[in-house]
Every structure is written in C-alpha cells, then in structure tokens.
Coordinates of C-alpha atoms and ligand atoms in Angstrom, one line a residue:
M121 CA 3.8 56.0 21.8
S122 CA 7.2 54.4 21.9
A123 CA 9.1 55.1 18.8
D124 CA 12.3 53.3 19.6
P125 CA 13.1 51.0 16.7
A126 CA 14.6 48.3 18.9
S127 CA 11.6 47.9 21.2
E128 CA 9.2 48.2 18.3
A129 CA 11.1 45.5 16.4
A130 CA 11.0 43.3 19.4
R131 CA 7.2 43.2 19.4
R132 CA 6.9 42.4 15.7
R133 CA 6.5 39.0 14.1
T134 CA 6.8 39.0 10.3
F135 CA 5.9 35.6 8.9
A136 CA 4.6 33.8 5.8
I137 CA 2.4 30.8 5.5
I138 CA 3.6 27.9 3.3
S139 CA 1.4 25.1 2.2
H140 CA 0.3 22.9 -0.6
P141 CA -2.8 24.2 -2.3
D142 CA -6.0 23.3 -0.4
A143 CA -4.3 22.6 2.9
G144 CA -6.1 25.6 4.3
K145 CA -3.8 28.6 4.0
T146 CA -6.6 31.0 3.1
T147 CA -8.9 29.7 5.8
L148 CA -6.1 30.0 8.4
T149 CA -5.2 33.5 7.2
E150 CA -8.7 34.5 7.7
A151 CA -8.9 33.0 11.2
L152 CA -5.6 34.8 12.2
L153 CA -6.9 38.1 11.0
L154 CA -10.1 37.5 12.9
A155 CA -8.0 36.9 16.0
G156 CA -6.2 40.2 15.4
G157 CA -9.5 42.0 15.2
A158 CA -8.5 43.0 11.7
I159 CA -11.6 41.5 10.2
H160 CA -14.9 40.9 11.7
L161 CA -16.5 38.5 9.3
A162 CA -15.3 35.1 8.5
G163 CA -15.3 34.9 4.7
A164 CA -13.8 38.4 4.3
V165 CA -10.5 37.2 2.8
A166 CA -12.2 35.1 0.2
A167 CA -14.8 37.8 -0.5
R168 CA -12.1 40.4 -0.8
G169 CA -10.2 38.2 -3.2
Q170 CA -13.4 38.0 -5.3
A171 CA -13.8 41.8 -5.2
R172 CA -10.2 42.3 -6.2
R173 CA -10.6 39.9 -9.1
T174 CA -13.6 41.6 -10.4
R175 CA -11.9 45.0 -10.2
S176 CA -8.6 44.1 -11.8
D177 CA -9.5 44.0 -15.4
W178 CA -5.9 43.9 -16.5
M179 CA -5.4 40.5 -15.2
K180 CA -8.1 38.4 -16.7
I181 CA -6.1 35.3 -15.9
E182 CA -6.9 35.8 -12.2
R183 CA -10.6 35.6 -13.0
E184 CA -10.5 32.9 -15.7
R185 CA -8.4 30.6 -13.7
G186 CA -9.8 31.5 -10.4
I187 CA -6.5 32.0 -8.8
S188 CA -5.0 35.0 -7.1
V189 CA -1.8 36.1 -8.8
S190 CA -0.9 39.0 -6.6
S191 CA 0.3 38.5 -3.1
S192 CA -0.2 41.0 -0.3
V193 CA 0.8 41.9 3.1
M194 CA -1.5 42.0 6.1
M195 CA -0.8 43.6 9.4
F196 CA -2.7 42.9 12.6
E197 CA -2.2 43.2 16.4
H198 CA -2.8 40.6 19.0
E199 CA -2.0 40.8 22.7
G200 CA 0.5 43.6 22.3
L201 CA 2.3 42.1 19.4
V202 CA 2.3 43.3 15.8
F203 CA 2.0 40.6 13.2
N204 CA 2.9 41.1 9.6
L205 CA 1.6 38.3 7.5
L206 CA 3.1 38.0 4.1
D207 CA 0.7 36.3 1.8
T208 CA 2.2 34.1 -0.9
P209 CA 0.4 33.1 -4.0
G210 CA -0.6 29.5 -3.8
H211 CA -0.2 28.5 -7.4
E212 CA 3.0 26.6 -8.1
D213 CA 3.8 28.6 -11.2
F214 CA 4.3 31.6 -9.1
S215 CA 6.9 30.0 -6.9
E216 CA 9.5 32.7 -7.9
D217 CA 7.3 35.3 -6.3
T218 CA 6.8 33.1 -3.3
Y219 CA 10.5 32.6 -2.9
R220 CA 11.1 36.3 -3.0
T221 CA 8.4 36.9 -0.4
L222 CA 10.0 34.4 1.9
T223 CA 13.2 36.6 1.8
A224 CA 11.2 39.2 3.7
A225 CA 9.8 36.8 6.3
D226 CA 11.5 36.1 9.7
S227 CA 9.6 32.8 10.1
A228 CA 7.0 30.7 8.4
I229 CA 4.0 28.6 9.4
M230 CA 3.8 25.3 7.5
V231 CA 0.2 24.2 7.2
L232 CA -0.3 20.5 6.6
D233 CA -3.6 18.8 5.8
A234 CA -3.9 16.2 8.6
A235 CA -5.2 13.6 6.2
K236 CA -2.3 14.2 3.7
G237 CA 0.9 15.1 5.5
I238 CA 3.7 16.6 3.4
E239 CA 2.7 17.3 -0.2
P240 CA 5.0 18.2 -3.1
Q241 CA 4.5 22.0 -2.9
T242 CA 5.1 21.9 0.8
L243 CA 8.4 20.3 0.3
K244 CA 9.5 22.7 -2.4
L245 CA 8.7 25.7 -0.2
F246 CA 10.2 24.1 2.8
E247 CA 13.5 23.9 0.9
V248 CA 13.5 27.6 0.3
C249 CA 12.9 28.2 4.0
R250 CA 15.8 26.0 4.8
L251 CA 18.0 27.8 2.3
R252 CA 17.3 31.0 4.1
D253 CA 17.4 29.6 7.6
I254 CA 13.8 30.5 8.3
P255 CA 12.4 28.8 11.4
I256 CA 9.2 26.9 10.8
T257 CA 6.2 26.4 13.0
T258 CA 4.0 23.5 11.9
F259 CA 0.2 23.7 12.0
I260 CA -1.6 20.4 11.3
N261 CA -5.0 21.5 10.0
K262 CA -8.3 19.9 9.4
M263 CA -8.3 17.8 12.6
D264 CA -12.1 18.0 12.4
R265 CA -11.8 15.5 9.6
E266 CA -10.4 12.0 9.7
A267 CA -6.7 12.5 10.1
L268 CA -3.6 10.3 9.8
D269 CA -2.2 9.1 13.1
P270 CA -0.3 12.0 14.7
F271 CA 2.8 9.9 15.2
E272 CA 2.8 9.0 11.6
L273 CA 2.4 12.7 10.6
L274 CA 5.3 13.8 12.8
D275 CA 7.4 10.9 11.6
E276 CA 6.8 12.0 8.0
V277 CA 7.9 15.6 8.8
H278 CA 11.0 14.2 10.5
Q279 CA 11.9 11.8 7.6
K280 CA 11.1 14.1 4.7
L281 CA 12.3 17.4 6.1
A282 CA 15.0 16.1 8.3
M283 CA 13.8 18.2 11.3
D284 CA 13.0 17.2 14.8
T285 CA 9.3 17.7 15.7
A286 CA 8.3 19.0 19.1
P287 CA 4.6 18.8 19.6
I288 CA 3.3 21.6 21.8
Y289 CA -0.2 20.2 21.9
W290 CA -1.4 16.7 21.2
P291 CA -4.8 15.8 19.6
A292 CA -7.5 13.6 21.1
A293 CA -8.8 11.7 18.1
S294 CA -9.9 13.4 14.9
G295 CA -12.9 13.7 12.6
Q296 CA -16.3 13.1 14.2
R297 CA -14.6 11.9 17.3
F298 CA -12.2 14.9 17.6
A299 CA -12.4 15.9 21.2
G300 CA -9.7 18.6 21.6
M301 CA -6.1 18.6 22.5
F302 CA -3.7 18.3 25.4
D303 CA -1.3 21.1 26.2
L304 CA 1.8 18.9 26.6
R305 CA 3.6 21.5 28.7
S306 CA 0.9 22.2 31.3
D307 CA -1.1 19.0 31.6
E308 CA -4.2 20.9 30.6
F309 CA -6.9 19.9 28.1
V310 CA -8.3 22.3 25.5
P311 CA -11.7 20.9 24.6
F312 CA -13.0 21.2 21.1
R313 CA -16.6 22.4 20.4
R314 CA -18.2 23.0 17.1
L315 CA -19.1 26.7 16.5
E316 CA -22.7 27.6 16.3
A317 CA -23.9 28.6 12.8
G318 CA -22.8 32.2 12.3
E319 CA -20.8 32.4 15.5
Q320 CA -18.0 34.9 15.2
G321 CA -15.5 33.8 17.8
F322 CA -13.1 31.0 18.4
A323 CA -13.9 27.4 19.3
S324 CA -11.3 27.0 22.0
R325 CA -13.0 27.0 25.4
E326 CA -11.7 27.4 28.8
R327 CA -8.9 25.0 29.5
Q328 CA -9.5 22.1 31.9
S329 CA -6.9 21.0 34.4
R330 CA -6.4 17.3 35.2
G331 CA -8.1 16.7 38.5
D332 CA -10.9 19.3 37.8
S333 CA -14.4 17.8 37.9
D334 CA -15.0 18.8 34.3
Y335 CA -11.7 17.5 33.0
M336 CA -12.5 15.8 29.6
A337 CA -16.2 15.8 30.5
G338 CA -18.3 14.5 27.7
V339 CA -15.4 12.7 26.0
S340 CA -16.2 9.0 25.5
D341 CA -14.2 6.6 27.6
D342 CA -12.5 4.9 24.6
V343 CA -11.4 8.2 23.1
R344 CA -10.2 9.4 26.4
S345 CA -8.1 6.4 27.3
E346 CA -6.6 6.1 23.8
A347 CA -5.9 9.8 23.7
E348 CA -4.3 10.0 27.1
E349 CA -2.1 7.0 26.3
S350 CA -1.0 8.5 23.0
A351 CA -0.3 11.9 24.6
E352 CA 1.8 10.3 27.3
L353 CA 3.8 8.5 24.6
A354 CA 4.3 11.8 22.7
R355 CA 5.3 13.6 25.9
E356 CA 7.8 10.9 26.7
G357 CA 9.0 9.9 23.3
L358 CA 9.2 13.0 21.1
P359 CA 11.7 15.8 21.3
K360 CA 10.9 18.7 23.7
F361 CA 10.8 22.2 22.3
D362 CA 14.2 23.8 22.1
L363 CA 14.4 27.5 21.2
K364 CA 17.9 27.3 19.8
A365 CA 17.2 24.3 17.6
F366 CA 14.0 25.9 16.3
R367 CA 15.8 29.2 15.5
E368 CA 18.5 27.3 13.7
G369 CA 15.9 25.3 11.7
H370 CA 16.6 21.9 13.2
L371 CA 13.3 21.6 15.0
T372 CA 9.7 22.6 14.4
P373 CA 7.1 23.1 17.1
V374 CA 3.9 21.4 16.1
F375 CA 0.4 22.7 16.7
F376 CA -2.9 21.0 15.8
G377 CA -6.3 22.4 15.0
S378 CA -8.9 23.3 12.5
A379 CA -8.7 26.6 10.7
L380 CA -12.3 26.2 9.4
R381 CA -13.7 25.6 12.9
R382 CA -11.4 28.2 14.3
Y383 CA -9.9 25.8 16.8
G384 CA -6.3 25.8 17.8
V385 CA -5.7 29.1 16.0
L386 CA -5.3 31.2 19.2
E387 CA -2.9 28.7 20.5
L388 CA -0.9 28.8 17.3
L389 CA -0.8 32.6 17.5
A390 CA 0.4 32.5 21.1
G391 CA 3.1 30.0 20.0
L392 CA 4.3 32.5 17.3
G393 CA 4.4 35.3 19.8
E394 CA 6.4 33.1 22.2
H395 CA 8.9 31.4 19.9
A396 CA 9.0 33.0 16.5
P397 CA 11.8 35.4 16.0
A398 CA 11.4 39.2 16.0
P399 CA 13.1 40.9 13.1
R400 CA 16.7 39.8 12.9
A401 CA 19.9 41.5 12.2
Q402 CA 20.5 41.3 8.4
P403 CA 23.8 40.8 6.6
A404 CA 24.7 43.7 4.4
H405 CA 27.5 45.7 2.9
V406 CA 28.1 49.2 4.0
K407 CA 30.4 51.0 1.6
T408 CA 31.6 47.6 0.4
Q409 CA 32.5 46.6 4.0
E410 CA 30.7 43.6 5.4
A411 CA 28.3 44.6 8.1
T412 CA 25.3 43.4 10.1
I413 CA 22.4 45.7 10.3
E414 CA 20.6 45.5 13.7
P415 CA 16.9 46.5 13.7
G416 CA 17.7 49.0 16.4
R417 CA 20.1 50.9 14.2
S418 CA 18.8 54.5 14.0
E419 CA 19.3 54.8 10.2
V420 CA 16.2 53.6 8.2
S421 CA 17.1 50.8 5.8
G422 CA 15.4 47.9 4.1
F423 CA 14.9 46.1 0.7
V424 CA 12.3 45.7 -2.0
F425 CA 11.2 42.1 -2.3
K426 CA 8.3 42.5 -4.7
I427 CA 7.0 44.9 -7.3
Q428 CA 3.3 45.0 -8.1
A429 CA 1.9 46.9 -11.0
N430 CA -1.0 49.1 -10.2
M431 CA -4.3 47.4 -10.8
D432 CA -5.4 50.3 -12.9
P433 CA -4.3 49.8 -16.5
K434 CA -4.4 53.5 -17.3
H435 CA -1.5 54.2 -14.9
R436 CA 1.9 52.7 -15.1
D437 CA 2.3 53.2 -11.4
R438 CA 3.9 50.4 -9.5
V439 CA 4.1 49.6 -5.8
G440 CA 7.4 48.4 -4.5
F441 CA 7.0 46.2 -1.3
F442 CA 9.7 47.5 1.0
R443 CA 10.6 45.5 4.1
V444 CA 12.0 47.7 6.8
C445 CA 15.1 46.3 8.4
S446 CA 16.2 49.1 10.7
G447 CA 15.2 52.4 12.1
R448 CA 12.0 54.3 12.3
F449 CA 10.6 55.1 8.9
Q450 CA 8.5 58.3 8.8
R451 CA 6.3 59.4 6.0
G452 CA 8.0 61.9 3.7
M453 CA 11.4 60.5 4.2
T454 CA 13.9 60.3 1.4
L455 CA 15.4 56.9 0.8
K456 CA 18.3 56.3 -1.5
S457 CA 19.5 53.2 -3.4
A458 CA 23.1 52.2 -3.7
A459 CA 22.9 53.2 -7.3
G460 CA 22.2 56.8 -6.2
K461 CA 18.5 57.0 -7.0
S462 CA 16.4 58.9 -4.5
F463 CA 12.9 58.2 -3.5
N464 CA 10.9 60.7 -1.6
V465 CA 8.3 58.6 0.1
H466 CA 5.3 60.8 0.5
N467 CA 2.6 58.2 0.3
P468 CA 3.8 55.0 1.7
L469 CA 1.1 52.4 1.8
M470 CA 0.4 50.2 4.8
F471 CA -1.6 47.1 4.2
M472 CA -4.2 46.4 6.8
A473 CA -6.4 43.4 6.3
Q474 CA -9.0 45.1 4.2
E475 CA -7.7 48.5 3.4
R476 CA -4.7 50.2 2.1
E477 CA -3.8 53.1 4.3
I478 CA -1.2 55.8 4.3
A479 CA 1.5 54.9 6.8
D480 CA 2.8 57.6 9.0
E481 CA 5.6 55.5 10.3
A482 CA 6.9 51.9 10.1
F483 CA 9.4 49.9 12.1
P484 CA 11.7 46.9 11.4
G485 CA 9.6 43.9 10.3
D486 CA 6.9 46.1 8.7
V487 CA 6.3 46.2 5.0
I488 CA 5.3 49.4 3.3
G489 CA 4.3 49.9 -0.3
I490 CA 6.3 52.6 -2.1
P491 CA 4.5 53.9 -5.2
N492 CA 6.9 54.6 -8.0
H493 CA 7.0 54.9 -11.8
G494 CA 9.4 52.0 -12.4
G495 CA 12.4 53.3 -10.7
L496 CA 12.4 50.6 -8.1
R497 CA 13.5 47.0 -8.7
V498 CA 13.1 43.8 -6.9
G499 CA 16.2 43.3 -4.8
D500 CA 16.9 47.1 -4.4
S501 CA 18.2 48.1 -1.0
L502 CA 17.2 51.5 0.2
S503 CA 18.4 53.5 3.2
A504 CA 18.7 57.1 4.4
S505 CA 22.3 57.2 3.4
G506 CA 22.1 55.0 0.3
E507 CA 25.1 53.1 1.6
I508 CA 23.5 49.9 2.9
V509 CA 23.2 47.0 0.6
F510 CA 21.5 43.9 1.9
R511 CA 22.7 40.5 0.8
G512 CA 20.9 37.4 0.0
I513 CA 17.9 38.5 -2.1
P514 CA 18.2 36.1 -4.9
N515 CA 16.8 35.8 -8.4
F516 CA 16.0 32.2 -9.2
A517 CA 17.2 30.3 -12.2
P518 CA 14.4 30.0 -14.6
E519 CA 13.3 26.5 -15.5
I520 CA 11.7 27.3 -18.8
L521 CA 13.3 29.5 -21.5
K522 CA 11.6 30.9 -24.6
R523 CA 12.4 33.1 -27.4
V524 CA 10.1 36.0 -27.8
R525 CA 9.2 38.0 -31.0
V526 CA 6.7 40.7 -31.7
K527 CA 4.1 40.1 -34.4
D528 CA 4.6 43.6 -35.9
P529 CA 8.3 43.8 -36.8
L530 CA 8.2 47.6 -36.6
K531 CA 7.6 47.2 -32.9
Q532 CA 10.8 45.5 -32.1
K533 CA 12.1 48.4 -30.0
H534 CA 8.9 48.6 -28.0
L535 CA 9.2 44.9 -27.3
R536 CA 12.6 45.4 -25.9
R537 CA 11.5 48.3 -23.7
A538 CA 8.3 46.5 -22.5
L539 CA 10.2 43.3 -21.7
E540 CA 12.8 45.2 -19.8
A541 CA 10.2 47.0 -17.7
L542 CA 8.4 43.8 -16.9
G543 CA 11.7 42.1 -16.3
E544 CA 12.6 44.8 -13.8
E545 CA 9.3 44.1 -12.1
G546 CA 10.2 40.5 -11.8
V547 CA 7.3 39.2 -14.0
T548 CA 9.7 37.1 -15.9
Q549 CA 13.4 37.2 -16.4
V550 CA 14.8 38.7 -19.6
F551 CA 18.1 37.8 -21.2
K552 CA 19.7 39.5 -24.1
P553 CA 21.9 37.1 -26.0
V554 CA 25.3 38.6 -26.9
S555 CA 24.8 37.4 -30.5
G556 CA 21.4 37.4 -32.2
A557 CA 18.5 39.8 -31.9
D558 CA 15.7 37.8 -30.2
L559 CA 15.4 38.2 -26.5
V560 CA 15.1 35.2 -24.4
V561 CA 12.6 35.2 -21.5
G562 CA 12.8 32.8 -18.6
A563 CA 10.3 31.7 -16.0
V564 CA 10.2 29.5 -13.1
G565 CA 6.7 28.3 -14.1
A566 CA 4.7 28.2 -17.3
L567 CA 1.9 30.4 -16.1
Q568 CA 4.3 33.3 -15.9
F569 CA 4.3 33.4 -19.8
D570 CA 0.5 33.8 -19.8
V571 CA 0.9 36.7 -17.4
L572 CA 3.5 38.2 -19.6
D573 CA 1.5 37.7 -22.7
E574 CA -1.6 39.3 -21.1
R575 CA 0.3 42.3 -19.8
M576 CA 2.1 42.9 -23.1
K577 CA -1.3 43.2 -24.7
A578 CA -3.1 45.1 -22.1
E579 CA -0.4 47.6 -21.1
Y580 CA 1.9 47.9 -24.1
G581 CA -0.4 47.0 -27.0
L582 CA 2.0 44.3 -28.2
E583 CA 1.1 41.0 -29.6
V584 CA 4.0 38.7 -28.9
I585 CA 4.9 35.2 -30.0
F586 CA 6.8 32.8 -27.8
E587 CA 8.9 30.3 -29.6
P588 CA 10.9 27.3 -28.3
S589 CA 14.4 28.4 -27.4
P590 CA 17.4 26.1 -27.9
Y591 CA 18.2 26.7 -24.3
Q592 CA 17.0 24.9 -21.3
A593 CA 18.9 26.4 -18.5
A594 CA 20.4 29.7 -17.4
R595 CA 23.3 30.2 -15.0
W596 CA 24.8 33.4 -13.6
I597 CA 28.5 33.2 -13.9
S598 CA 31.3 34.7 -11.8
A599 CA 34.9 34.1 -11.1
D600 CA 37.5 35.3 -8.6
A601 CA 39.7 36.7 -11.3
R602 CA 38.1 39.0 -13.9
A603 CA 40.5 37.6 -16.5
D604 CA 39.1 34.0 -16.0
L605 CA 35.6 35.3 -16.4
D606 CA 36.4 37.3 -19.5
A607 CA 38.2 34.4 -21.1
F608 CA 35.2 32.2 -20.5
I609 CA 32.8 34.8 -21.9
E610 CA 34.8 35.2 -25.0
K611 CA 35.1 31.6 -25.8
S612 CA 31.4 30.9 -25.1
S613 CA 30.0 34.0 -26.7
A614 CA 27.6 32.0 -28.8
Q615 CA 25.8 31.0 -25.6
M616 CA 26.3 34.1 -23.5
A617 CA 23.7 36.6 -22.6
E618 CA 23.1 39.5 -20.2
D619 CA 20.3 39.8 -17.7
V620 CA 18.4 43.1 -17.1
D621 CA 21.2 44.4 -15.0
G622 CA 23.9 43.5 -17.5
A623 CA 25.2 40.6 -15.4
P624 CA 26.7 37.8 -17.5
V625 CA 24.5 34.7 -17.9
Y626 CA 25.4 31.4 -19.6
L627 CA 22.6 29.8 -21.5
G628 CA 22.9 26.0 -21.6
K629 CA 21.2 23.6 -24.0
S630 CA 20.7 21.1 -21.2
A631 CA 21.4 20.7 -17.5
W632 CA 23.9 18.0 -18.6
E633 CA 25.7 20.5 -20.8
I634 CA 26.0 23.0 -18.0
G635 CA 27.5 20.3 -15.8
Y636 CA 30.0 19.5 -18.5
V637 CA 31.0 23.1 -19.1
Q638 CA 31.3 23.6 -15.4
E639 CA 33.7 20.7 -15.1
K640 CA 35.8 22.0 -18.0
N641 CA 36.0 25.5 -16.4
P642 CA 36.7 25.0 -12.7
K643 CA 37.6 28.7 -12.2
V644 CA 34.1 29.9 -13.2
R645 CA 31.2 29.7 -10.8
F646 CA 27.8 28.8 -12.3
S647 CA 25.0 29.8 -10.1
G648 CA 21.3 29.0 -10.3
S649 CA 20.5 32.3 -8.5
K650 CA 21.8 35.7 -8.5
E651 CA 22.3 37.8 -5.4
R652 CA 22.2 41.4 -6.1
A653 CA 25.5 43.1 -5.2
Ligands
G4P1434 P1 -5.6 27.0 0.4 O1 -5.7 28.5 0.6 O2 -4.4 26.4 1.2 O3 -5.6 26.5 -1.0 O4 -6.9 26.3 1.2 P2 -8.2 26.9 1.6 O5 -8.1 27.7 2.8 O6 -8.9 27.6 0.4 O7 -9.0 25.6 2.0 C1 -9.2 24.6 1.1 C2 -10.4 23.8 1.4 O8 -10.3 23.2 2.7 C3 -11.7 24.7 1.6 O9 -12.8 23.9 1.2 C4 -11.7 25.0 3.1 O10 -13.0 25.3 3.5 C5 -11.3 23.6 3.6 N1 -10.7 23.7 5.0 C6 -9.7 24.6 5.4 N2 -9.5 24.4 6.7 C7 -10.3 23.4 7.1 C8 -10.5 22.7 8.3 O11 -9.8 23.0 9.3 N3 -11.4 21.7 8.3 C9 -12.1 21.4 7.2 N4 -13.0 20.4 7.4 N5 -12.0 22.0 6.1 C10 -11.1 23.0 6.0 P3 -13.5 24.0 -0.2 O12 -14.5 23.0 -0.2 O13 -12.4 23.9 -1.3 O14 -14.0 25.4 -0.2 P4 -15.2 26.0 0.5 O15 -16.3 25.8 -0.5 O16 -15.5 25.2 1.8 O17 -14.8 27.4 0.8

C-alpha cells in the first residue's frame, strides 16, 4: 500500500454538507454512505442516531428534543477515492460547532430543497464557507416532488449568494412527471426510475445517448419537448463549469436529484471526485515564521477542530477531533502542541460509518479522534515537532451573554473549574470579568445554555442559575502597539474580561456601544472572532 502522504492526500476529499433543516442532509448522507459501501441498509444513519440517543444518557436533551447534538465524521471509499464526510449538527443553535467543523473541510455540498430554494440557515452557513473560501457544490434535492422552476432556483442562488451557477445536469420536469436529467456536457440522458420497495441500489440507470432508439423512451411528448427546450436554454444561457472560479468560490456546479429515491447521488459523488479539492496547503506559523504547510510534507501536523466528551458519564474522557494536514500519521506517534504539551497517541479513533475503529495510520484530509483527559483544546495545532501552528481556526463572538451563579455558594470554586473545563471543550465560551466575581458565559445559540446546564448537573453535580447579564456583545481586542492595548484595557477595566486563554475581551452593553467605543479608539481592533495564535 502506498504510504506517500502527497499521493494519499490527492485521493482524498474531505467535505461537509450544509443545508437548512429538512432539506435532506441526513437522507443524502445515508445515500452517500451506501454508495461507498459503508452501510448496506438504507435507514442505518437514522437508526444509528436513535441508538446513540438511547445510549447517551448524559445528554437527555438529545432525546427530549429529538435532535442530535454531537457531530461525527464518516469515512468511505468510492472508485479509488477516500471521502471524509464531516457531519454538522443541523440545529441552528449549534452553529458554533458547525462553523468549527467547516474549518476542517476542504469543500462543502449545499443541499437545497427544490421546492424551497435558499432558506435562512443555508444562507448563514454559506457565509461561513465564503469566509473560509470553501468551494461549494450545489445539490438540488427532492426533484421527485413538485419543484420550483430550475432557472428560478439557479437565479436565486446567483442573486442571494452572489455566485455563478454552472449546471452539470438539467432536470426533465419534477414531481410525478420527473423523468430524469440531461448530462449537459455529454448530450446523454439519465432516466429516473422509482426504486422497488426494499431495493438496495441506486435509481440511476444506464445512460441513453441522443440518437439511440431508447433515448427518452417512455417520457411523454410534452415533458420531453419542454425539457429538451429548457436544457438547451440552460446549456446556451448559463455559465459553463470553470474549475478556477469554483475553487475560488465564485461559481458553484449544480447537480439535481432525489436523495430519498437515491437518484442523482452517484453523479454528485462523481462530481465531487472530479472537481472538489483534495486537501489543500494550509497557512501556518513555524517558529513564528509564516509558512504554508503542504499535505506532502513529511512531518505529521494538523489541528483539533472539535472536542467531544465521552458519552459515558463515569469517565471524563474526551475525544479531540484532529484533522491531519500533512504527513503520514501512524498509531503510537507522539504529537506536540505549540505550548509544549505532548500527546502519545496510542489509540487514535477512526470513524467509519457505523463503527469506531482504531486507526493504524491516517493521511492529510483524514480525521482521527484523540482520546485525552482534557489536555486538548479546540483550535490546538499538533505536530511531530510542536513547531507548526495553523492559522484561521476562529472562535465566534457569542450572541447571547449570561451571568452564571451556582446555587450552593460553597461550590463557587467548583463552578469556576467546571466552566473552564467546558469552556475549553467549546461547549460555551467563558469570560472572567476583570472586576466582579460572577463569570459570564456566552453562546452563539440559546440551546447551548441547556447543554451547559445539563452537563453541569450530570458531570459536576452543580446546580447553576443563569441570570441576565448587562452585556450583549463580546469582542476580542488587539492593537499593533502593546501600549495602546494596555491603555485601553486600563481605562475600560469595568467592561474588560478574559477568555479561557487569558486573551482580553471587551464586553459591550450593546452593538451600538461597541461601534461607538471602536470609533473613539481607532488604534484598537475589535474582533468578533478570535484566531488562536
Ligand atoms: P435534514 O437532515 O436536512 O433535516 O433532512 P432529512 O434527511 O431528515 O429529510 C427531511 C425529510 O425530507 C424527511 O422526511 C425525508 O424523508 C425527506 N426527504 C429527503 N430527501 C428527499 C427526497 O429526495 N425526496 C422526498 N420526497 N423526500 C425527501 P420526513 O417525513 O421528515 O421523515 P421520514 O418520516 O420520511 O423519515
């Protein structure tokens, strides 16, 4: 087996799926895993979710609200390529987690419901992808239902996301009349057929070439003439796929299909294989010098983008999700953080569709789980030398801030420790005001407080009270000259705090106030996110 990191990286596609709830992300995930042979039964993802929910007692919220809080990674192979699918939680209150997961993806599939087009959550997630220059492939799902006109859908993508749309396929009708799709690049037709009950495979049949006797056989004349005309218009009038524009985020290739009917999914996967980027070189600092880490570099390096507490409440073990950026990782290796901590990785976890397995090796683009006792943090860079620090793994400014107290005043110290631990894990953000004893916790979404509350009780035995805080916004501050920063901190001490890493944070009473303070202090930078140094 080839073990050269550059060639192994070249056959990897690490991607995430972004969508508004109900657009079909779970169904598509399942169909993709089926294509990769990673699962054999449709329904396995949902069933597994159910099993996980019943197992993980510590997180009752998952059961009660019927949502999955934890995200996972799934690896599968298809036609010689290795796909790493980073699953992001669908609920909008977990957007912070989603954002972080996107930092570990090289591209994303945007799933749209053909009857709905761009929905609010799609837009929000899209903005994160844009921020991070993540190329996006569009999958227009649920073509087996009545859909909006495809021109209208593409125009909406173009208008709302300011991206060119290059259809790779073009649908022939939708809903009951859905007949299949044209391959706009080859002049072939991919007929749609409904799967038989219990059928395991995919609904795409043999392609038909124009001129063949069976070309569009069985498709009614009116559907056929309308569809052919519309496909011709699309071919002539819409942008052609352009790899450079796609990679730079100016253009999205568009695929159509039905995840539920497993139609168009193989074509989407082939498209990812063809266009989506393999692991890219990543910007970093090596011993404070700016550097670009190529996947083929022999030294193993990567970063932690997510920490998940062990499902078992009796153990405080955590799993750090580590995205490999360079080199060939081998089980038993020691990885070091820039802060000098060493992690001997004896039991790295690999996440196959249904099982967690011990990974013997991993290559750039892969994600391994590193069990640890709290030493790892979201955003940590790890490498063999400990000298590589990746840039651009941000913390997001919380949109809701609350003061937190513990019911039993004797447990104040416990509270602080528990909050810090959970803060390091990224469950919520924790700020220590410079003056005053109460800690302030911040979240991107309200549900994060419920998670915090639940875990404080279950894991630390602490009953906490959240109270309104006078602050509504938090900004990390920095300045070119240390003196400017110190001067600002001193005069604003009543509203200054520190985050878990001791970085200075300004707590504002309103967004307006932050704008005002910013204007008055032009030498100080106010940032809604923090990149770890
Ligand atoms: P999500 O993860 O993005 O939230 O969406 P999910 O896959 O759970 O799909 C949401 C609903 O849409 C599900 O129906 C699912 O079956 C349906 N769906 C997904 N893809 C397609 C498709 O291509 N065509 C059609 N017709 N439906 C699709 P549900 O009624 O909420 O759940 P279920 O009872 O069917 O599982």
